[in-house]
Each structure stands twice: as structure tokens, then as C-alpha cells.
PDB file of C-alpha atoms in Angstrom:
ATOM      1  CA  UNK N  53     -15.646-149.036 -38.057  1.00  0.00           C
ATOM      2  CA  UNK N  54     -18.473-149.997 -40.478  1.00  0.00           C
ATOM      3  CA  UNK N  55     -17.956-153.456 -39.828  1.00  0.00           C
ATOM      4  CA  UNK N  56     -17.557-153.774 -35.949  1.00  0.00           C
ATOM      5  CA  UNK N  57     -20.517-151.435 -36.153  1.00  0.00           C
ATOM      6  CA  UNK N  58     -22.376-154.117 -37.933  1.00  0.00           C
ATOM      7  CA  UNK N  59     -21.283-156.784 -35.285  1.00  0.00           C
ATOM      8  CA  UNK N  60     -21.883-154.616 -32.351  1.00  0.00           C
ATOM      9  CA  UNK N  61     -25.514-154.223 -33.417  1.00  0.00           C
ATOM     10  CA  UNK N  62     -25.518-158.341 -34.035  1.00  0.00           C
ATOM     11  CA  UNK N  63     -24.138-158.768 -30.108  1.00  0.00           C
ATOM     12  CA  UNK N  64     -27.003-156.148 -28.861  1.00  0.00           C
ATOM     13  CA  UNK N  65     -24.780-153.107 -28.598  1.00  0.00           C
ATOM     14  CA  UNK N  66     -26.609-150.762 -30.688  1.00  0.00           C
ATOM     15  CA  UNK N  67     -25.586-147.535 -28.894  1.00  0.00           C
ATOM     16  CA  UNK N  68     -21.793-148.496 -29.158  1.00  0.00           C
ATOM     17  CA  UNK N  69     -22.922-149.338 -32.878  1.00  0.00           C
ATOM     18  CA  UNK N  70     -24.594-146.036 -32.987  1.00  0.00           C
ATOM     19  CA  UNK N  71     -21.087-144.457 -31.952  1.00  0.00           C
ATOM     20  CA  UNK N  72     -18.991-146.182 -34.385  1.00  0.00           C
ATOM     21  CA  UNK N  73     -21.044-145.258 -37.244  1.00  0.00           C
ATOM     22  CA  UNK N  74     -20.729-141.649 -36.417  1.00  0.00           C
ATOM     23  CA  UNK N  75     -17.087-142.194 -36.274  1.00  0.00           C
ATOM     24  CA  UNK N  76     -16.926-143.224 -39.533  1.00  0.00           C
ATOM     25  CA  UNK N  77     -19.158-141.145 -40.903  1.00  0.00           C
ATOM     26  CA  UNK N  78     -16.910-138.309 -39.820  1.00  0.00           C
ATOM     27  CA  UNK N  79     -13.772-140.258 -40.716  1.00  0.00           C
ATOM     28  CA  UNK N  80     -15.568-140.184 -44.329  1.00  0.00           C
ATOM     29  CA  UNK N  81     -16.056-137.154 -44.331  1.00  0.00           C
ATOM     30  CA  UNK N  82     -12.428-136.195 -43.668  1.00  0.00           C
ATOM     31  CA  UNK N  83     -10.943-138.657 -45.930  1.00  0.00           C
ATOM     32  CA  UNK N  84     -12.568-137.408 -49.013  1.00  0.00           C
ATOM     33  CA  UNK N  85     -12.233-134.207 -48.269  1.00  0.00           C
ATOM     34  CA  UNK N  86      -8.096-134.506 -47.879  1.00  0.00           C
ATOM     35  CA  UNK N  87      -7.763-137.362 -50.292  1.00  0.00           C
ATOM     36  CA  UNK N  88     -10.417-136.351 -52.724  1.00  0.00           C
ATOM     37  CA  UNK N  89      -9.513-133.761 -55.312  1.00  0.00           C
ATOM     38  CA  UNK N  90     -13.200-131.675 -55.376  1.00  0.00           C
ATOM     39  CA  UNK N  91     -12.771-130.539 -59.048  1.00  0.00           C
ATOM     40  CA  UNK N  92     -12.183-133.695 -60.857  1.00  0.00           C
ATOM     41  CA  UNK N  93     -12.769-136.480 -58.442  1.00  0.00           C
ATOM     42  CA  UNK N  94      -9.089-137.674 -58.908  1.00  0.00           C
ATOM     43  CA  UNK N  95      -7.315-138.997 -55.374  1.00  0.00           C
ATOM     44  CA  UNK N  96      -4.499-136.221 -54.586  1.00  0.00           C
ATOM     45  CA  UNK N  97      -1.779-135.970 -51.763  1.00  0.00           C
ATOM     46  CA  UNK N  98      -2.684-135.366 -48.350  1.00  0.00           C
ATOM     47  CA  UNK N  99      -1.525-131.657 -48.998  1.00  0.00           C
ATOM     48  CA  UNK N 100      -3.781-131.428 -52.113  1.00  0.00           C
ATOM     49  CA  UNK N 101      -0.909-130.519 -53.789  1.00  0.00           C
ATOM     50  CA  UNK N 102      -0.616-133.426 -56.314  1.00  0.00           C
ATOM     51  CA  UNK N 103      -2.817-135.428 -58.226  1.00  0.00           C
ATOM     52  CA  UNK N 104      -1.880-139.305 -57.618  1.00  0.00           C
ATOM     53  CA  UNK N 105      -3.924-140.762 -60.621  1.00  0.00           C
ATOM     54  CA  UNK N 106      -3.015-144.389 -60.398  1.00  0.00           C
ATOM     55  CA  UNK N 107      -4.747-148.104 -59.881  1.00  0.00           C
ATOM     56  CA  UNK N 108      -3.804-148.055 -55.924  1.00  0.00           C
ATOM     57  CA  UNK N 109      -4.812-144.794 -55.427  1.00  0.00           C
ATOM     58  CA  UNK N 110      -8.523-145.666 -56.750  1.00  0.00           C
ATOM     59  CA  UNK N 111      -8.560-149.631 -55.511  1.00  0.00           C
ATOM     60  CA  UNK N 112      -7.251-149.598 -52.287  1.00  0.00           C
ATOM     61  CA  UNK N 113      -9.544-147.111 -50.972  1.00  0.00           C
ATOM     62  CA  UNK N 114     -12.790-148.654 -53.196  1.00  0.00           C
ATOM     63  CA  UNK N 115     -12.105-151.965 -51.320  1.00  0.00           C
ATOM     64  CA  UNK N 116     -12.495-150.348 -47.900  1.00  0.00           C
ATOM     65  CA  UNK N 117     -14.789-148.679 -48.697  1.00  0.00           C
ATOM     66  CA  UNK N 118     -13.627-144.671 -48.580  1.00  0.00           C
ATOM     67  CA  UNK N 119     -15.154-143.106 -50.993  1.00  0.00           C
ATOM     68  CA  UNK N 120     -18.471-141.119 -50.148  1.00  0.00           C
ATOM     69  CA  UNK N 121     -21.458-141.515 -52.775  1.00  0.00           C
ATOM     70  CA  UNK N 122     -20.458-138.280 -54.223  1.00  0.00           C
ATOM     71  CA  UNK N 123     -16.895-139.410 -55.440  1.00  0.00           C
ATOM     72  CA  UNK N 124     -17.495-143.376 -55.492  1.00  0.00           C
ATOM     73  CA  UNK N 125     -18.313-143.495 -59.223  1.00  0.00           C
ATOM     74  CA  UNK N 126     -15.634-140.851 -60.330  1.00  0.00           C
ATOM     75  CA  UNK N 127     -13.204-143.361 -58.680  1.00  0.00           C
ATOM     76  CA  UNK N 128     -14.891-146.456 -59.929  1.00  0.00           C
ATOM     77  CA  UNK N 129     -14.655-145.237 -63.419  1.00  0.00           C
ATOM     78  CA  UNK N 130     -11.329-143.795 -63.006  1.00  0.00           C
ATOM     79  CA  UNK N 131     -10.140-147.504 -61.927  1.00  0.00           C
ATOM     80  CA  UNK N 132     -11.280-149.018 -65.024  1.00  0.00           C
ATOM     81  CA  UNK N 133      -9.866-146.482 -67.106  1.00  0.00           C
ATOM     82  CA  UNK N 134      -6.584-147.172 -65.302  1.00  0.00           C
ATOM     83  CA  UNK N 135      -6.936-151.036 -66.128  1.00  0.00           C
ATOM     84  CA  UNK N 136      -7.991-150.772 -69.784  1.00  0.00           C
ATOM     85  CA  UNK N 137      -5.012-148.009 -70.084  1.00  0.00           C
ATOM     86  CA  UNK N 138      -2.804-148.083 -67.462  1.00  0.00           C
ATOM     87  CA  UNK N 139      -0.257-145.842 -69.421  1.00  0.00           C
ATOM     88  CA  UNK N 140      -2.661-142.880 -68.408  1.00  0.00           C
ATOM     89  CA  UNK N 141      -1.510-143.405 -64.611  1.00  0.00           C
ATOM     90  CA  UNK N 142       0.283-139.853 -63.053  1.00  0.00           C
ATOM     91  CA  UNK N 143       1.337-138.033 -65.144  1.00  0.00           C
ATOM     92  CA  UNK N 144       1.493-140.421 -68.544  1.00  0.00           C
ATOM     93  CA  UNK N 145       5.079-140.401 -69.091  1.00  0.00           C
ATOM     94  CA  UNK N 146       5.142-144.237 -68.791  1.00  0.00           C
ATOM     95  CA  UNK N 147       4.135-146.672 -70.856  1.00  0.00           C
ATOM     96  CA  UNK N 148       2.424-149.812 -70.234  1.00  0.00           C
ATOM     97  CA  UNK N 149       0.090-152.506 -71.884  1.00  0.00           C
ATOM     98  CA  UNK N 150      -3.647-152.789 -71.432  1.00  0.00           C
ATOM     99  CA  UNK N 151      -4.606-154.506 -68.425  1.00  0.00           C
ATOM    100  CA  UNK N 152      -1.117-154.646 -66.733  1.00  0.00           C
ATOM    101  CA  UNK N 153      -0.842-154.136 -63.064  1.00  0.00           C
ATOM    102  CA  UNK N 154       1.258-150.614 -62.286  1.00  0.00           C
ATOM    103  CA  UNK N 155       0.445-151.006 -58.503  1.00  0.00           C
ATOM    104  CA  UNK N 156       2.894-152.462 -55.548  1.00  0.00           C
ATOM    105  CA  UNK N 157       2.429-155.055 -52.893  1.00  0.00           C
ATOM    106  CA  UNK N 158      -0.127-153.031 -51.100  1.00  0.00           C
ATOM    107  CA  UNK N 159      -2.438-151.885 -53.752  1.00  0.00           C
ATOM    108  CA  UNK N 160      -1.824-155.008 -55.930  1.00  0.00           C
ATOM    109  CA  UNK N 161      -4.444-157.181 -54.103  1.00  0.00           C
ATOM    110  CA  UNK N 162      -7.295-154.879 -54.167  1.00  0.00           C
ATOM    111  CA  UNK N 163      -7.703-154.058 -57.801  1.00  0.00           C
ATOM    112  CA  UNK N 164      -9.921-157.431 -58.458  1.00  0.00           C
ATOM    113  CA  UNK N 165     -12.029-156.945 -55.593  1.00  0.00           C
ATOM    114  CA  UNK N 166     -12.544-153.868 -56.545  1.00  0.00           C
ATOM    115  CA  UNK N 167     -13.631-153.768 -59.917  1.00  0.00           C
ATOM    116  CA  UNK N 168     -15.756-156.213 -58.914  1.00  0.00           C
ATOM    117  CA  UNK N 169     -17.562-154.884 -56.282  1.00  0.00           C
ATOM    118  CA  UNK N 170     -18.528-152.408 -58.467  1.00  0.00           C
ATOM    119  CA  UNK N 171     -20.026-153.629 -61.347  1.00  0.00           C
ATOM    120  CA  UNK N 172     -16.338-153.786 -63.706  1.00  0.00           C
ATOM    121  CA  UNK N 173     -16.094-157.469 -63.750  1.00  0.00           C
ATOM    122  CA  UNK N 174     -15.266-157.237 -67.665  1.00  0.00           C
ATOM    123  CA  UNK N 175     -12.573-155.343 -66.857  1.00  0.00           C
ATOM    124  CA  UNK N 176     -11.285-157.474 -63.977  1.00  0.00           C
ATOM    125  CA  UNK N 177     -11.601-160.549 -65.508  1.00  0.00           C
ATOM    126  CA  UNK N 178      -8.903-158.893 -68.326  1.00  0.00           C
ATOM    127  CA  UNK N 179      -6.654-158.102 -66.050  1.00  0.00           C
ATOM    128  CA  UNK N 180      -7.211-161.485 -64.537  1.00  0.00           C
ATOM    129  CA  UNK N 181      -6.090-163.246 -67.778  1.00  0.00           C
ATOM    130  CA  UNK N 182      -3.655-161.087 -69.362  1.00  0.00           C
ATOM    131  CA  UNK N 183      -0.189-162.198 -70.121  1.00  0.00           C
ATOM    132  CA  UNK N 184       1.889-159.356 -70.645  1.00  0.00           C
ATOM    133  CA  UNK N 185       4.183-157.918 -68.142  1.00  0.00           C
ATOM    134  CA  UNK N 186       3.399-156.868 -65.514  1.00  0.00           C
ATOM    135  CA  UNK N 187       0.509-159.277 -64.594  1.00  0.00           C
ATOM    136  CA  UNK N 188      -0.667-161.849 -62.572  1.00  0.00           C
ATOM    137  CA  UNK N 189      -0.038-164.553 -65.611  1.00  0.00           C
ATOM    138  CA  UNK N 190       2.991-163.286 -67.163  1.00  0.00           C
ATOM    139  CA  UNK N 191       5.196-165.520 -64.291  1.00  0.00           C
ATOM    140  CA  UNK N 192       3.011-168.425 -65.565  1.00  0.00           C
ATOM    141  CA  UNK N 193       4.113-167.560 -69.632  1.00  0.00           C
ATOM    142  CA  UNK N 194       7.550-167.613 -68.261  1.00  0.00           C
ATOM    143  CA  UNK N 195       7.439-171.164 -66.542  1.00  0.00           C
ATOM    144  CA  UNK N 196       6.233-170.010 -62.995  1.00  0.00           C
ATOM    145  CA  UNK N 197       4.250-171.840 -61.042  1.00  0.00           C
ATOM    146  CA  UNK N 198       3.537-169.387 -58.673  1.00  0.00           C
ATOM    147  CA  UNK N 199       3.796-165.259 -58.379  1.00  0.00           C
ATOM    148  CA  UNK N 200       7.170-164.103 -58.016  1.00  0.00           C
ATOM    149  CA  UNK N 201       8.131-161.624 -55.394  1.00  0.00           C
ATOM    150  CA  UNK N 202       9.038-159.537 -58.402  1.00  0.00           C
ATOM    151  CA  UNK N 203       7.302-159.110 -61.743  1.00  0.00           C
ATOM    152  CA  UNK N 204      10.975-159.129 -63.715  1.00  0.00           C
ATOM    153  CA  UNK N 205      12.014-162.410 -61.172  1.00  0.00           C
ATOM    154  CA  UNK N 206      12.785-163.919 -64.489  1.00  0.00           C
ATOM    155  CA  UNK N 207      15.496-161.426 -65.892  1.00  0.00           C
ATOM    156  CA  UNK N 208      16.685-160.673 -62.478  1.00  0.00           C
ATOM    157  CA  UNK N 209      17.096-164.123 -61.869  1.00  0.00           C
ATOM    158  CA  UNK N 210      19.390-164.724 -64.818  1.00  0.00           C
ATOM    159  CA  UNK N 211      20.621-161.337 -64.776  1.00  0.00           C
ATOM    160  CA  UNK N 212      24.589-160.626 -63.653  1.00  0.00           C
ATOM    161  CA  UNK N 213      25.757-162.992 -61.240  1.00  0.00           C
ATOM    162  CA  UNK N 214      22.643-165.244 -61.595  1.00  0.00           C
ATOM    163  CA  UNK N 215      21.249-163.212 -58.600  1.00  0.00           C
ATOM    164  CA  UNK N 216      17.587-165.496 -58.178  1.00  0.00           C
ATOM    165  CA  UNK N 217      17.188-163.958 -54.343  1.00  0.00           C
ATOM    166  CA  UNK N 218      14.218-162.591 -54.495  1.00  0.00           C
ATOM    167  CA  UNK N 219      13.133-165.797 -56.830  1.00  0.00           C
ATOM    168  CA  UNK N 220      10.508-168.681 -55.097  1.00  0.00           C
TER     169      UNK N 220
END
């Protein structure tokens, strides 16, 4: 809605503009409040029943733009936490190394453009070049040329009856 509110005013339609922003403004509104856990700023369930502390849960909605000024930093912060230490996703029963992707398909492309956006380019560029699994280089360590459709394609690929499928 922010965008095609942009365009509309660009074509001359400033009072369908006018509408969309108030759309999302409201849509804003609701988002952070169901999404948006008021006492610590961490994203939660829909049913506010459960804190979901990880990368997606921060990037996905910092790309698009979802966060209101009043939780945007919170969650910007909370991201880069989650890259430098991504063992401190959920609940911190699993361990991982610094500046490893813990995401799937759908929050995997956001985290970049996200810490960029806003101002974490250190910590993107680290997650950028790191070489330990899971990340974007760790297929290349391996012999890769490309990303894999899985971040173990390797071991999978070799594992009992040399089952590659899911292997480029």
C-alpha cells in the first residue's frame, strides 16, 4: 500500500493515494499491535502467546516495512543480535555459529536487505562472507558453484543411497 500510494500520487491520483495511506496506516497499526510483543519489542504469535525471537521474524517484516517507529529499532537491534549470535534465536536451546543463517526460504532473502537498510551493514557484510554452515558461502567451501536447495546438499548428497535430489 505504501508503494502504489507513492505511484498513485505520481499518475495524479492523490485522493486514491490519500486512501491507501490510511489503509496502511491502519494495517500498521494492527500489525504491531498483534505481532509486536508491547513489553519487550520481541515479534510474538498472532495469539500473543509466544515469543518467536528469530532472524525471519525481525527481517522479513523490516524489509516491508512493518514495524511502526516505536518498535523499528527494538527489531533492528534485535536482528543484529540474531546475526552476530544466532544461537540466542527462540528459546536458545540450539546452537549455531556467528553469522550463520537460522532462517528458511522465505525469510532467508531478506536478512541482507535488511540490515542494510538500517544502518547494520557491518553486520551484513559478515554474514555475507562467512563460511560456516549454514551460510550463503559454506556451498562454495564445499565445491558449489551455486546455492544448494539445501544447506547440508553436500552430506545428503552422499548420504545413504547417494540420494543428490534435492542437489543442482
Amino acid at each position: 500500500m505504501e508503494v502504489t500510494a507513492y505511484m498513485a500520487d505520481v499518475i495524479g491520483e492523490s485522493d486514491y493515494a490519500q486512501t491507501l495511506r490510511e489503509r496502511r496506516e491502519a494495517a500498521l497499526k494492527e500489525w504491531n499491535e498483534a505481532y509486536v510483543d508491547p513489553a519487550t519489542g520481541k515479534t510474538r504469535s498472532a495469539d500473543g502467546q509466544k515469543i518467536i525471537h528469530s532472524q525471519a521474524s525481525y527481517a522479513t517484516p523490516l524489509n516491508f516495512n512493518c514495524f511502526n517507529e516505536a518498535n523499528k529499532a527494538k527489531a533492528v537491534q534485535y536482528l543484529a543480535e540474531l546475526a552476530a549470535n544466532p544461537s540466542a534465536s527462540g528459546d536458545g536451546s540450539k546452537t549455531f555459529p556467528a553469522y550463520t543463517i537460522t532462517t528458511g526460504f522465505s525469510g532467508t532473502p531478506n536478512i541482507l536487505p535488511a540490515l542494510s537498510r538500517n544502518g547494520k551493514t557491518a553486520e551484513a557484510f559478515r554474514m555475507f562472507t562467512c563460511t560456516d554452515f549454514t551460510s550463503w558461502l559454506y556451498p562454495v567451501t564445499k565445491g558449489a558453484t551455486s546455492v544448494w536447495e539445501r544447506w547440508n546438499g553436500l552430506e545428503v548428497a552422499f548420504g545413504k543411497n547417494n540420494q543428490n535430489n534435492m542437489n543442482s
